[in-house]
Coordinates of C-alpha atoms in Angstrom, one line a residue:
M14 CA -13.3 14.1 -51.5
T15 CA -10.9 14.6 -48.5
E16 CA -8.4 11.9 -47.7
G17 CA -8.9 10.4 -44.2
K18 CA -6.3 11.2 -41.7
S19 CA -4.4 8.2 -40.2
H20 CA -4.5 8.3 -36.4
H21 CA -1.4 7.2 -34.5
R22 CA -2.1 6.2 -30.9
T23 CA 0.1 8.0 -28.4
R24 CA 2.0 6.1 -25.7
A25 CA -0.4 7.5 -23.1
Q26 CA -3.4 6.0 -25.1
E27 CA -1.6 2.7 -25.4
S28 CA -0.8 2.6 -21.7
T29 CA -4.4 3.6 -20.8
G30 CA -5.7 0.7 -22.9
A31 CA -3.2 -1.7 -21.3
I32 CA -4.4 -0.7 -17.8
E33 CA -8.0 -1.3 -18.8
R34 CA -7.2 -4.7 -20.2
L35 CA -5.2 -5.6 -17.1
Y36 CA -8.2 -5.0 -14.8
I37 CA -10.7 -6.7 -17.1
T38 CA -8.4 -9.7 -17.4
M39 CA -7.8 -9.9 -13.6
R40 CA -11.6 -9.8 -12.9
H41 CA -12.1 -12.5 -15.6
L42 CA -9.4 -14.8 -14.1
F43 CA -10.8 -14.2 -10.6
N44 CA -14.3 -15.3 -11.8
R45 CA -12.8 -18.3 -13.5
G46 CA -11.1 -19.4 -10.3
F47 CA -7.6 -20.2 -11.5
Y48 CA -5.0 -19.6 -14.2
K49 CA -1.4 -20.4 -15.2
P50 CA 0.5 -17.1 -15.2
M51 CA 3.0 -18.2 -17.9
G52 CA 0.5 -20.3 -19.8
V53 CA -2.1 -19.2 -22.4
S54 CA -4.5 -17.9 -19.7
G55 CA -1.8 -15.5 -18.5
D56 CA -0.9 -14.1 -22.0
S57 CA -3.1 -11.0 -21.7
L58 CA -1.8 -10.0 -18.3
R59 CA 1.8 -10.4 -19.4
E60 CA 1.3 -8.6 -22.7
S61 CA -0.5 -5.7 -21.0
L62 CA 2.2 -5.3 -18.4
L63 CA 4.9 -5.3 -21.0
I64 CA 3.0 -2.6 -23.0
L65 CA 2.5 -0.5 -19.9
R66 CA 6.0 -0.8 -18.6
P67 CA 5.3 0.7 -15.1
E68 CA 8.0 2.9 -13.7
I69 CA 8.3 0.7 -10.6
Y70 CA 9.2 -2.3 -12.7
G71 CA 12.0 -0.5 -14.5
S72 CA 13.5 -2.6 -17.2
I73 CA 10.7 -5.2 -17.3
A74 CA 10.6 -5.0 -21.2
E75 CA 14.4 -5.4 -21.6
E76 CA 16.4 -8.6 -21.6
K77 CA 18.4 -7.8 -18.5
I78 CA 16.8 -8.5 -15.1
E79 CA 15.3 -5.6 -13.2
L80 CA 16.9 -5.4 -9.7
Q81 CA 15.2 -2.5 -8.0
G82 CA 11.8 -3.6 -9.2
L83 CA 12.5 -7.1 -7.9
L84 CA 13.4 -5.7 -4.5
Y85 CA 10.2 -3.6 -4.4
V86 CA 8.1 -6.6 -5.2
I87 CA 9.8 -9.1 -2.9
D88 CA 9.3 -6.7 0.1
R89 CA 5.5 -6.9 -0.6
L90 CA 5.2 -10.6 -1.0
P91 CA 5.7 -13.3 1.6
F92 CA 9.1 -14.8 2.4
G93 CA 9.7 -18.0 0.3
I94 CA 7.1 -17.3 -2.4
E95 CA 9.7 -17.7 -5.1
E96 CA 10.0 -21.4 -4.1
C97 CA 6.2 -22.0 -4.5
R98 CA 4.7 -23.5 -7.6
Y99 CA 1.1 -22.9 -6.4
I100 CA -0.2 -19.6 -5.0
N101 CA -3.7 -19.8 -3.5
L102 CA -5.5 -16.5 -2.7
T103 CA -8.0 -17.1 0.1
S104 CA -10.4 -15.2 2.4
D105 CA -10.0 -15.3 6.2
E106 CA -10.7 -19.0 6.4
G107 CA -9.4 -19.9 9.9
Y108 CA -5.7 -20.5 9.2
S109 CA -4.9 -18.2 12.2
K110 CA -6.2 -21.0 14.4
S111 CA -4.0 -23.7 12.8
H112 CA -0.4 -24.7 13.3
F113 CA 0.6 -22.6 10.3
T114 CA 2.8 -19.6 11.2
P115 CA 1.6 -16.4 9.6
I116 CA 4.2 -14.8 7.3
V117 CA 3.7 -11.0 7.0
P118 CA 5.6 -9.2 4.2
P119 CA 7.8 -6.3 5.4
K120 CA 5.9 -3.6 3.3
R121 CA 2.4 -5.0 3.2
R122 CA 0.1 -6.0 6.1
R123 CA -1.3 -9.3 4.9
N124 CA -1.2 -12.8 6.5
C125 CA 0.3 -15.5 4.3
Y126 CA 0.8 -19.2 5.1
R127 CA 3.3 -21.7 3.7
I128 CA 1.1 -24.8 3.4
D129 CA 3.9 -27.1 2.1
E130 CA 7.0 -26.9 0.0
E131 CA 5.0 -26.1 -3.1
Q132 CA 2.1 -24.0 -1.9
M133 CA 1.7 -20.5 -0.5
N134 CA -1.7 -19.2 0.7
I135 CA -2.3 -15.4 0.8
E136 CA -5.2 -14.0 2.8
I137 CA -7.2 -11.3 1.0
T138 CA -9.1 -9.2 3.5
R139 CA -8.7 -5.7 1.9
G140 CA -10.7 -6.0 -1.2
R141 CA -10.0 -6.1 -4.9
S142 CA -7.1 -3.6 -4.8
E143 CA -5.2 -6.2 -2.8
I144 CA -5.8 -8.8 -5.6
Y145 CA -4.7 -6.4 -8.3
D146 CA -1.6 -5.6 -6.2
I147 CA -0.6 -9.3 -5.8
L148 CA -1.4 -10.3 -9.4
T149 CA 0.7 -7.5 -11.0
H150 CA 3.6 -8.2 -8.6
L151 CA 3.4 -12.0 -9.4
T152 CA 3.2 -11.3 -13.1
F153 CA 6.3 -9.2 -12.9
L154 CA 8.1 -11.9 -10.9
Y155 CA 7.3 -14.6 -13.4
I156 CA 8.3 -12.5 -16.4
E157 CA 11.7 -11.9 -14.7
S158 CA 12.0 -15.6 -13.9
H159 CA 11.6 -16.5 -17.6
K160 CA 14.3 -14.0 -18.5
I161 CA 16.6 -15.9 -16.1
M162 CA 15.6 -19.2 -17.8
K163 CA 16.3 -17.9 -21.3
R164 CA 19.8 -16.8 -20.2
V165 CA 20.8 -20.1 -18.7
V166 CA 19.1 -22.8 -21.0
V167 CA 21.4 -23.3 -24.0
D168 CA 19.3 -25.7 -26.2
D169 CA 16.1 -27.8 -26.5
K170 CA 17.8 -30.6 -24.6
G171 CA 17.9 -28.5 -21.4
T172 CA 21.7 -27.9 -21.4
L173 CA 22.5 -25.3 -18.8
I174 CA 25.4 -22.8 -18.7
R175 CA 28.2 -23.2 -16.1
D176 CA 27.2 -20.1 -14.2
W177 CA 23.9 -21.7 -13.3
Y178 CA 25.5 -24.7 -11.6
K179 CA 27.8 -22.3 -9.7
L180 CA 24.8 -20.3 -8.5
E181 CA 22.9 -23.5 -7.5
Q182 CA 25.9 -24.7 -5.5
A183 CA 26.0 -21.4 -3.5
A184 CA 22.2 -21.0 -3.1
L185 CA 21.8 -24.6 -1.7
K186 CA 24.8 -24.4 0.7
K187 CA 23.6 -24.9 4.3
E188 CA 26.5 -23.0 5.9
A189 CA 27.0 -19.3 5.6
L190 CA 29.1 -18.2 2.6
T191 CA 32.6 -16.7 3.2
Q192 CA 33.2 -13.3 1.5
K193 CA 35.2 -15.1 -1.2
E194 CA 32.5 -17.7 -1.9
C195 CA 29.9 -14.9 -1.9
E196 CA 31.8 -12.8 -4.4
V197 CA 32.4 -15.8 -6.6
A198 CA 28.6 -16.6 -6.5
L199 CA 27.8 -13.0 -7.3
T200 CA 30.1 -13.0 -10.3
H201 CA 28.2 -15.9 -11.8
T202 CA 24.9 -14.4 -10.9
A203 CA 25.8 -11.1 -12.5
N204 CA 26.5 -13.0 -15.8
I205 CA 23.1 -14.7 -15.5
L206 CA 21.2 -11.5 -14.9
G207 CA 23.0 -9.4 -17.5
R208 CA 24.2 -7.0 -14.9
T209 CA 27.6 -5.8 -13.7
F210 CA 29.2 -7.3 -10.6
E211 CA 28.9 -3.8 -9.0
E212 CA 25.2 -3.6 -9.6
V213 CA 24.6 -7.1 -8.2
S214 CA 26.8 -6.5 -5.2
S215 CA 25.1 -3.3 -4.3
V216 CA 21.6 -4.9 -4.1
Y217 CA 22.8 -8.1 -2.4
S218 CA 22.6 -6.7 1.1
S219 CA 19.2 -5.0 0.5
F220 CA 17.6 -8.5 0.1
A221 CA 19.4 -10.0 3.1
L222 CA 17.5 -10.9 6.3
P223 CA 19.0 -11.7 9.7
K224 CA 18.1 -15.4 9.2
D225 CA 19.0 -15.5 5.5
K226 CA 22.0 -13.4 4.4
N227 CA 22.1 -15.1 1.0
R228 CA 18.4 -14.4 0.2
F229 CA 19.2 -12.7 -3.0
L230 CA 21.0 -15.8 -4.4
N231 CA 18.1 -18.0 -3.2
I232 CA 15.5 -15.8 -4.9
I233 CA 17.4 -15.7 -8.3
Y234 CA 18.0 -19.5 -8.1
Y235 CA 14.4 -20.5 -7.3
L236 CA 12.9 -18.1 -9.8
G237 CA 15.1 -19.6 -12.5
K238 CA 14.6 -23.2 -11.3
L239 CA 10.8 -23.0 -11.5
A240 CA 10.9 -21.3 -14.9
I241 CA 13.3 -24.0 -16.2
D242 CA 11.0 -26.7 -14.9
E243 CA 8.0 -25.0 -16.6
V244 CA 9.7 -24.9 -20.0
L245 CA 11.5 -28.3 -19.9
N246 CA 9.0 -30.4 -18.0
D247 CA 5.8 -28.4 -18.5
N248 CA 5.3 -28.1 -14.7
K249 CA 3.4 -24.8 -14.9
R250 CA 3.0 -22.5 -11.9
E251 CA -0.6 -21.9 -11.0
I252 CA -2.6 -19.2 -9.2
T253 CA -6.0 -20.1 -7.7
F254 CA -8.7 -18.2 -5.9
S255 CA -10.6 -20.1 -3.1
P256 CA -14.4 -20.5 -3.5
V257 CA -14.9 -18.7 -0.2
L258 CA -12.9 -15.7 -1.4
R259 CA -14.9 -15.5 -4.6
E260 CA -18.1 -15.7 -2.7
R261 CA -17.2 -13.1 0.0
L262 CA -15.4 -10.4 -2.1
G263 CA -17.3 -7.1 -2.2
H264 CA -19.7 -8.0 0.7
H265 CA -17.9 -5.7 3.2
I266 CA -17.7 -8.5 5.7
H267 CA -14.4 -7.3 7.3
G268 CA -15.3 -3.6 7.1
E269 CA -18.7 -4.1 8.8
R270 CA -17.1 -6.0 11.6
W271 CA -14.5 -3.3 12.0
A272 CA -16.9 -0.4 12.0
I273 CA -19.4 -2.0 14.4
R274 CA -16.7 -2.5 17.0
I275 CA -15.7 1.2 16.8
K276 CA -19.3 2.4 17.2
E277 CA -20.0 0.0 20.1
T278 CA -16.9 1.3 21.8
L279 CA -18.2 4.9 21.4
K280 CA -21.6 3.9 22.8
K281 CA -20.1 2.1 25.7
Q282 CA -18.0 5.1 26.6
G283 CA -20.9 7.5 26.2
L284 CA -19.4 9.3 23.2
L285 CA -21.8 8.4 20.5
D286 CA -23.6 11.7 20.6
K287 CA -20.5 13.8 20.8
P288 CA -19.2 15.7 17.7
L289 CA -16.9 13.3 15.8
H290 CA -13.9 14.0 13.7
I291 CA -12.6 11.1 11.6
I292 CA -9.0 11.1 10.5
S293 CA -7.4 8.6 8.2
A294 CA -3.7 8.7 9.0
N295 CA -0.9 6.7 10.6
M296 CA -1.0 5.5 14.2
H297 CA 1.6 8.0 15.6
S298 CA 1.3 11.6 14.3
V299 CA -2.0 12.6 16.0
M300 CA -1.1 10.9 19.3
N301 CA 2.4 12.4 19.3
T302 CA 1.2 15.9 18.4
L303 CA -1.4 15.9 21.2
F304 CA 0.7 14.4 23.9
T305 CA 4.3 15.3 23.3
P306 CA 3.9 18.6 25.2
V307 CA 2.7 16.6 28.2
A308 CA 4.9 13.5 28.1
L309 CA 8.2 14.9 26.9
K310 CA 8.5 18.3 28.7
A311 CA 12.1 17.7 29.6
E312 CA 13.1 16.8 26.1
L313 CA 11.3 19.9 24.7
K314 CA 13.5 22.2 26.7
K315 CA 16.5 20.9 24.7
K316 CA 15.0 20.3 21.3
S317 CA 12.2 21.8 19.0
P318 CA 9.0 19.8 18.5
M319 CA 10.0 18.9 15.0
E320 CA 13.4 17.5 16.2
I321 CA 11.4 15.5 18.8
Y322 CA 9.1 14.1 16.1
E323 CA 12.2 13.1 14.0
A324 CA 13.6 11.3 17.0
L325 CA 10.3 9.5 17.6
S326 CA 10.4 8.2 14.0
N327 CA 13.7 6.5 14.7
S328 CA 13.2 2.8 15.7
E329 CA 16.0 3.2 18.4
N330 CA 13.8 5.6 20.4
S331 CA 11.1 3.1 21.4
A332 CA 11.3 4.3 25.1
L333 CA 10.2 7.8 24.1
R334 CA 7.3 6.4 22.0
Q335 CA 6.2 4.2 24.9
K336 CA 6.3 7.2 27.2
I337 CA 3.9 9.1 25.0
T338 CA 1.6 6.1 24.5
K339 CA 1.4 5.6 28.3
V340 CA 0.4 9.2 28.8
A341 CA -2.1 9.1 26.0
L342 CA -3.8 5.9 27.3
A343 CA -4.1 7.6 30.7
N344 CA -5.6 10.8 29.3
G345 CA -8.5 9.9 27.0
M346 CA -7.1 7.7 24.3
T347 CA -8.6 4.3 23.6
Y348 CA -6.6 1.9 21.3
L349 CA -8.5 -0.7 19.3
E350 CA -6.1 -3.2 17.8
D351 CA -7.8 -4.8 14.7
Q352 CA -9.6 -8.0 15.2
S353 CA -11.7 -7.9 12.0
G354 CA -9.2 -8.8 9.3
T355 CA -9.0 -5.3 7.8
N356 CA -5.6 -4.7 9.3
I357 CA -6.7 -1.2 10.3
N358 CA -6.0 -0.3 13.9
V359 CA -7.9 2.6 15.5
Q360 CA -7.4 5.3 18.2
I361 CA -10.2 7.1 19.8
F362 CA -9.4 10.4 21.6
D363 CA -11.9 11.9 24.0
T364 CA -10.8 15.6 24.0
A365 CA -12.7 16.2 27.3
L366 CA -10.0 14.1 29.0
L367 CA -7.0 15.9 27.5
P368 CA -4.6 17.5 30.0
Q369 CA -4.5 21.3 30.0
D370 CA -1.0 21.5 28.6
S371 CA -1.7 19.2 25.6
Y372 CA -1.3 20.5 22.1
I373 CA -4.9 21.8 21.9
S374 CA -7.2 23.1 24.6
V375 CA -11.0 22.5 24.7
A376 CA -11.5 24.2 28.1
E377 CA -13.8 26.9 26.7
I378 CA -16.0 24.4 24.8
P379 CA -19.2 23.2 26.6
E380 CA -18.9 19.7 28.0
E381 CA -21.5 18.1 25.7
E382 CA -19.8 19.7 22.6
K383 CA -16.2 18.6 23.4
P384 CA -15.3 16.6 20.3
V385 CA -14.1 13.0 19.9
I386 CA -11.3 12.3 17.3
I387 CA -11.3 8.9 15.7
V388 CA -7.9 8.0 14.0
M389 CA -8.0 5.1 11.6
D390 CA -4.8 3.6 10.1
Y391 CA -4.3 3.7 6.3
A392 CA -6.7 1.7 4.2
F393 CA -5.6 0.0 1.0
G394 CA -7.2 1.0 -2.3
E395 CA -10.8 0.1 -2.6
Q396 CA -10.8 -0.9 1.1
A397 CA -11.1 2.8 1.8
Y398 CA -14.7 2.8 0.4
E399 CA -15.6 -0.4 2.4
T400 CA -14.3 0.9 5.7
M401 CA -15.5 4.5 5.4
D402 CA -18.9 3.5 4.0
E403 CA -19.5 1.1 7.0
L404 CA -18.1 3.6 9.6
L405 CA -20.5 6.4 8.5
K406 CA -23.6 4.2 8.7
P407 CA -25.8 4.5 11.8
L408 CA -25.4 1.9 14.6
K409 CA -28.5 -0.3 14.7
E410 CA -29.3 -2.2 17.9
A411 CA -32.7 -3.9 18.6
N412 CA -35.3 -1.1 18.1
N413 CA -32.8 1.8 18.2
T414 CA -30.9 3.5 15.5
Y415 CA -27.9 5.7 16.5
Y416 CA -26.7 8.3 13.9
L417 CA -23.2 9.5 14.2
N418 CA -22.6 13.2 14.7
V419 CA -19.8 13.5 12.2
E420 CA -18.4 17.0 11.9
S421 CA -15.5 16.3 9.6
V422 CA -13.6 13.6 7.8
C423 CA -9.8 14.2 7.3
I424 CA -7.6 12.2 4.9
M425 CA -3.9 12.4 5.3
G426 CA -1.6 10.1 3.3
K427 CA 1.5 9.8 1.2
A428 CA 1.2 10.0 -2.5
G429 CA 3.3 10.3 -5.7
I430 CA 3.8 13.9 -6.8
L431 CA 4.0 15.0 -10.4
E432 CA 5.5 18.5 -10.0
G433 CA 7.7 18.6 -7.0
G434 CA 9.8 16.2 -5.0
K435 CA 9.8 14.0 -1.9
G436 CA 8.5 15.7 1.2
D437 CA 6.4 18.3 -0.6
I438 CA 2.7 18.7 0.2
M439 CA -0.4 18.3 -2.0
I440 CA -3.7 20.0 -1.2
P441 CA -6.3 18.5 -3.7
N442 CA -9.6 20.0 -4.8
A443 CA -10.9 16.9 -6.6
H444 CA -10.2 13.2 -7.1
I445 CA -10.3 11.5 -10.5
F446 CA -10.6 7.7 -10.6
E447 CA -8.2 6.2 -13.1
G448 CA -9.7 4.1 -15.9
T449 CA -13.2 5.6 -15.5
A450 CA -15.0 8.9 -16.0
D451 CA -15.7 9.1 -12.3
N452 CA -14.6 12.4 -10.7
Y453 CA -15.2 13.8 -7.3
P454 CA -14.8 17.6 -6.8
F455 CA -15.1 18.9 -3.2
K456 CA -14.5 21.9 -1.1
N457 CA -11.3 21.2 0.9
K458 CA -11.1 23.0 4.2
L459 CA -7.3 22.8 4.1
K460 CA -5.7 25.7 2.2
K461 CA -2.3 26.3 0.7
S462 CA -2.1 29.6 2.6
M463 CA -2.1 27.7 5.9
F464 CA 1.5 26.5 5.1
K465 CA 2.9 29.9 4.0
D466 CA 5.2 30.2 7.0
D467 CA 6.3 26.6 7.2
D468 CA 9.2 26.5 4.6
V469 CA 7.6 23.6 2.6
N470 CA 6.5 23.4 -1.0
V471 CA 2.7 23.1 -1.4
Y472 CA 0.8 22.3 -4.6
T473 CA -2.9 22.5 -5.3
G474 CA -4.9 20.8 -8.0
A475 CA -6.6 17.5 -8.7
M476 CA -5.4 14.1 -7.6
I477 CA -5.8 10.9 -9.6
S478 CA -6.7 7.7 -7.6
V479 CA -4.9 4.9 -9.3
M480 CA -5.9 1.2 -9.2
G481 CA -2.5 0.3 -8.0
T482 CA 0.8 2.1 -7.4
S483 CA 2.6 -0.8 -9.2
L484 CA 1.0 0.4 -12.4
Q485 CA 2.4 3.9 -12.4
N486 CA 3.2 4.8 -16.0
R487 CA 5.1 7.9 -17.0
D488 CA 3.1 8.6 -20.2
V489 CA -0.3 8.4 -18.6
L490 CA 0.9 10.5 -15.6
K491 CA 2.5 13.1 -17.9
F492 CA -0.8 13.4 -19.8
F493 CA -2.8 14.0 -16.6
N494 CA -0.3 16.5 -15.4
T495 CA 0.1 18.6 -18.5
S496 CA -3.5 18.4 -19.9
T497 CA -6.5 20.4 -18.6
W498 CA -7.0 17.7 -15.9
D499 CA -4.2 19.6 -14.0
V500 CA -3.4 16.5 -11.8
I501 CA -0.7 17.2 -9.2
G502 CA -0.3 13.7 -7.8
L503 CA -1.5 10.2 -7.5
E504 CA -2.6 7.9 -4.7
M505 CA -4.9 4.9 -4.2
E506 CA -7.7 5.8 -1.8
G507 CA -9.0 9.4 -2.2
A508 CA -11.8 8.7 -4.8
H509 CA -13.0 5.7 -2.7
Y510 CA -13.1 7.8 0.5
Q511 CA -14.9 10.7 -1.2
K512 CA -17.4 8.3 -2.8
A513 CA -18.3 6.9 0.6
I514 CA -18.5 10.4 2.2
Q515 CA -20.7 11.8 -0.6
S516 CA -23.1 8.9 -0.6
A517 CA -23.4 9.1 3.3
S518 CA -23.9 12.8 3.4
K519 CA -25.8 13.7 0.2
I520 CA -27.8 10.5 -0.7
R521 CA -28.3 8.3 2.3
N522 CA -28.4 11.1 4.9
S523 CA -26.5 9.1 7.4
I524 CA -24.4 12.1 8.4
K525 CA -24.6 15.9 8.1
R526 CA -25.1 17.1 4.5
K527 CA -22.4 19.8 5.0
V528 CA -19.8 17.6 6.6
K529 CA -16.4 19.2 6.3
V530 CA -13.7 17.4 4.4
L531 CA -9.9 17.9 4.7
Y532 CA -7.5 16.2 2.3
A533 CA -3.7 16.6 2.3
Y534 CA -0.9 14.3 1.0
Y535 CA 2.9 14.4 1.4
A536 CA 5.1 13.3 -1.5
S537 CA 6.7 9.9 -1.1
D538 CA 8.1 9.8 -4.7
N539 CA 7.9 11.4 -8.1
P540 CA 7.2 8.8 -10.8
L541 CA 8.1 11.3 -13.5
E542 CA 11.7 11.6 -12.3
T543 CA 14.1 8.8 -13.0
G544 CA 15.5 7.5 -9.7
S545 CA 12.6 9.0 -7.6
T546 CA 10.0 6.3 -8.0
L547 CA 8.7 4.2 -5.1
A548 CA 11.3 1.5 -6.0
S549 CA 14.1 4.0 -5.2
G550 CA 13.5 3.6 -1.5
G551 CA 11.6 5.1 1.4
L552 CA 11.3 8.7 2.6
G553 CA 13.4 8.3 5.8
T554 CA 13.1 11.5 7.9
T555 CA 12.1 13.6 4.9
G556 CA 8.4 12.6 5.6
V557 CA 8.5 13.7 9.2
K558 CA 8.1 17.4 8.7
P559 CA 5.2 17.3 6.2
T560 CA 3.4 14.6 8.2
Y561 CA 3.4 16.7 11.4
L562 CA 2.7 20.0 9.6
I563 CA -0.4 18.4 8.0
T564 CA -1.5 16.9 11.3
E565 CA -1.2 20.2 13.1
K566 CA -3.2 22.1 10.5
M567 CA -5.9 19.4 10.5
L568 CA -6.2 19.5 14.3
K569 CA -6.4 23.3 14.4
T570 CA -8.9 23.4 11.5
I571 CA -11.3 20.8 12.9
L572 CA -11.2 22.3 16.4
D573 CA -11.3 25.9 15.4

């Protein structure tokens, strides 16, 4: 009789299990309607996140407080959320018509409202991915807050260390701190956080805002204060989901509203029967590529197109950007600022109205075949399915049904790379949906060979669509990269877009069965490299070159 072999789970298997538990738990809590993150109901979320130890959250499993992860999270949550005991996730329920001033986080397009001193409402209009994003960030925030509490509470009676009172004094001071006062406060804060004075000083300015230079001290103070109150006085923080949000989620309310407006605009302009090319990208690269040769002729005599694009990405050159926008609007571009709640703006380019000296020429194409380009801003996670699914449906009015003549769908975005570095390009041939067996192979019309003369690193292979970038885990990613899955990068929308395209073209017959698809991503980070994760900072001008190279190849390919 052979002796059974004991099986030890690898870190990748443990992490995969933690991700699955996270999403099952979040769905359960959503259906329940409320939970206390640091109470019994939040146990499973906290434990799973601590097992997973995502790269973005750095030292979440250690005693010292994670500073770069904290900065990453704070940039994606509304100003003042650390002061609030109650977080209420709502649908679009009319707060925009109230006296409440919307608070929009710097790195996430979502409307939030400070209801009173203790409550923050966050509007969810972008689907489940947004809920996952917020709940994982809040769980990280509360875990860090309890680390602070454990470092300042001395005994069961609630005795606090001297450093805490010094931090409180600085954080609550109404006047601006002098340099000396600031450095004294940072010395005490460093001791509380288990970090060096140098580490704390270096992130202090990263948290600062024009109206709140001492924001870092305030965040640490209020995170600690609410955690101390939870432990000593049992005043637990609570997250609730409004009944309207629970009823509406998954019903494509915002996506349908968004898509109908686009199709009605096309019909109104007589463009509904024209060949359509849909591009999911940012709101500048296609417009700039098409109209820079027309709007910035003088500038192009002194600089190369790529130098111009880098200048346009600089916030100081708003006059140049306005110049291009003005020319674009006068020559066939229609801009639809979002009114649906999706937070996805749209540009429609009628190529029949392009000037002769624009980037592409359609002079030789018959009038009725001159294409229309629809550029939609980035979707967020599962919202990609909702918006693309609704956009590819026919427009129904009274007794008429208008099918869209979609020739191609192009997806350009930024993604994490597993083999190269920031600014490299990824050309996928399949999308794999993390946590499921779902996989979407496709024939990508973009090829690596198209970039052979462009002095840029290009990788081909499969992409994994993750449920949230905040859950990037080194062990899971390394497995996907080195195994036969041959994954070259990760992002959040690809599988959702392809699911919508495949169902529209191959099952529902809403669009052509052989619709062309073009996917390309440029690397914003490498989660397998220490110091190169999303928490390490943005791309800066590194992303300009790959963005415009991809845009140029897409435009040439779809109009070839």
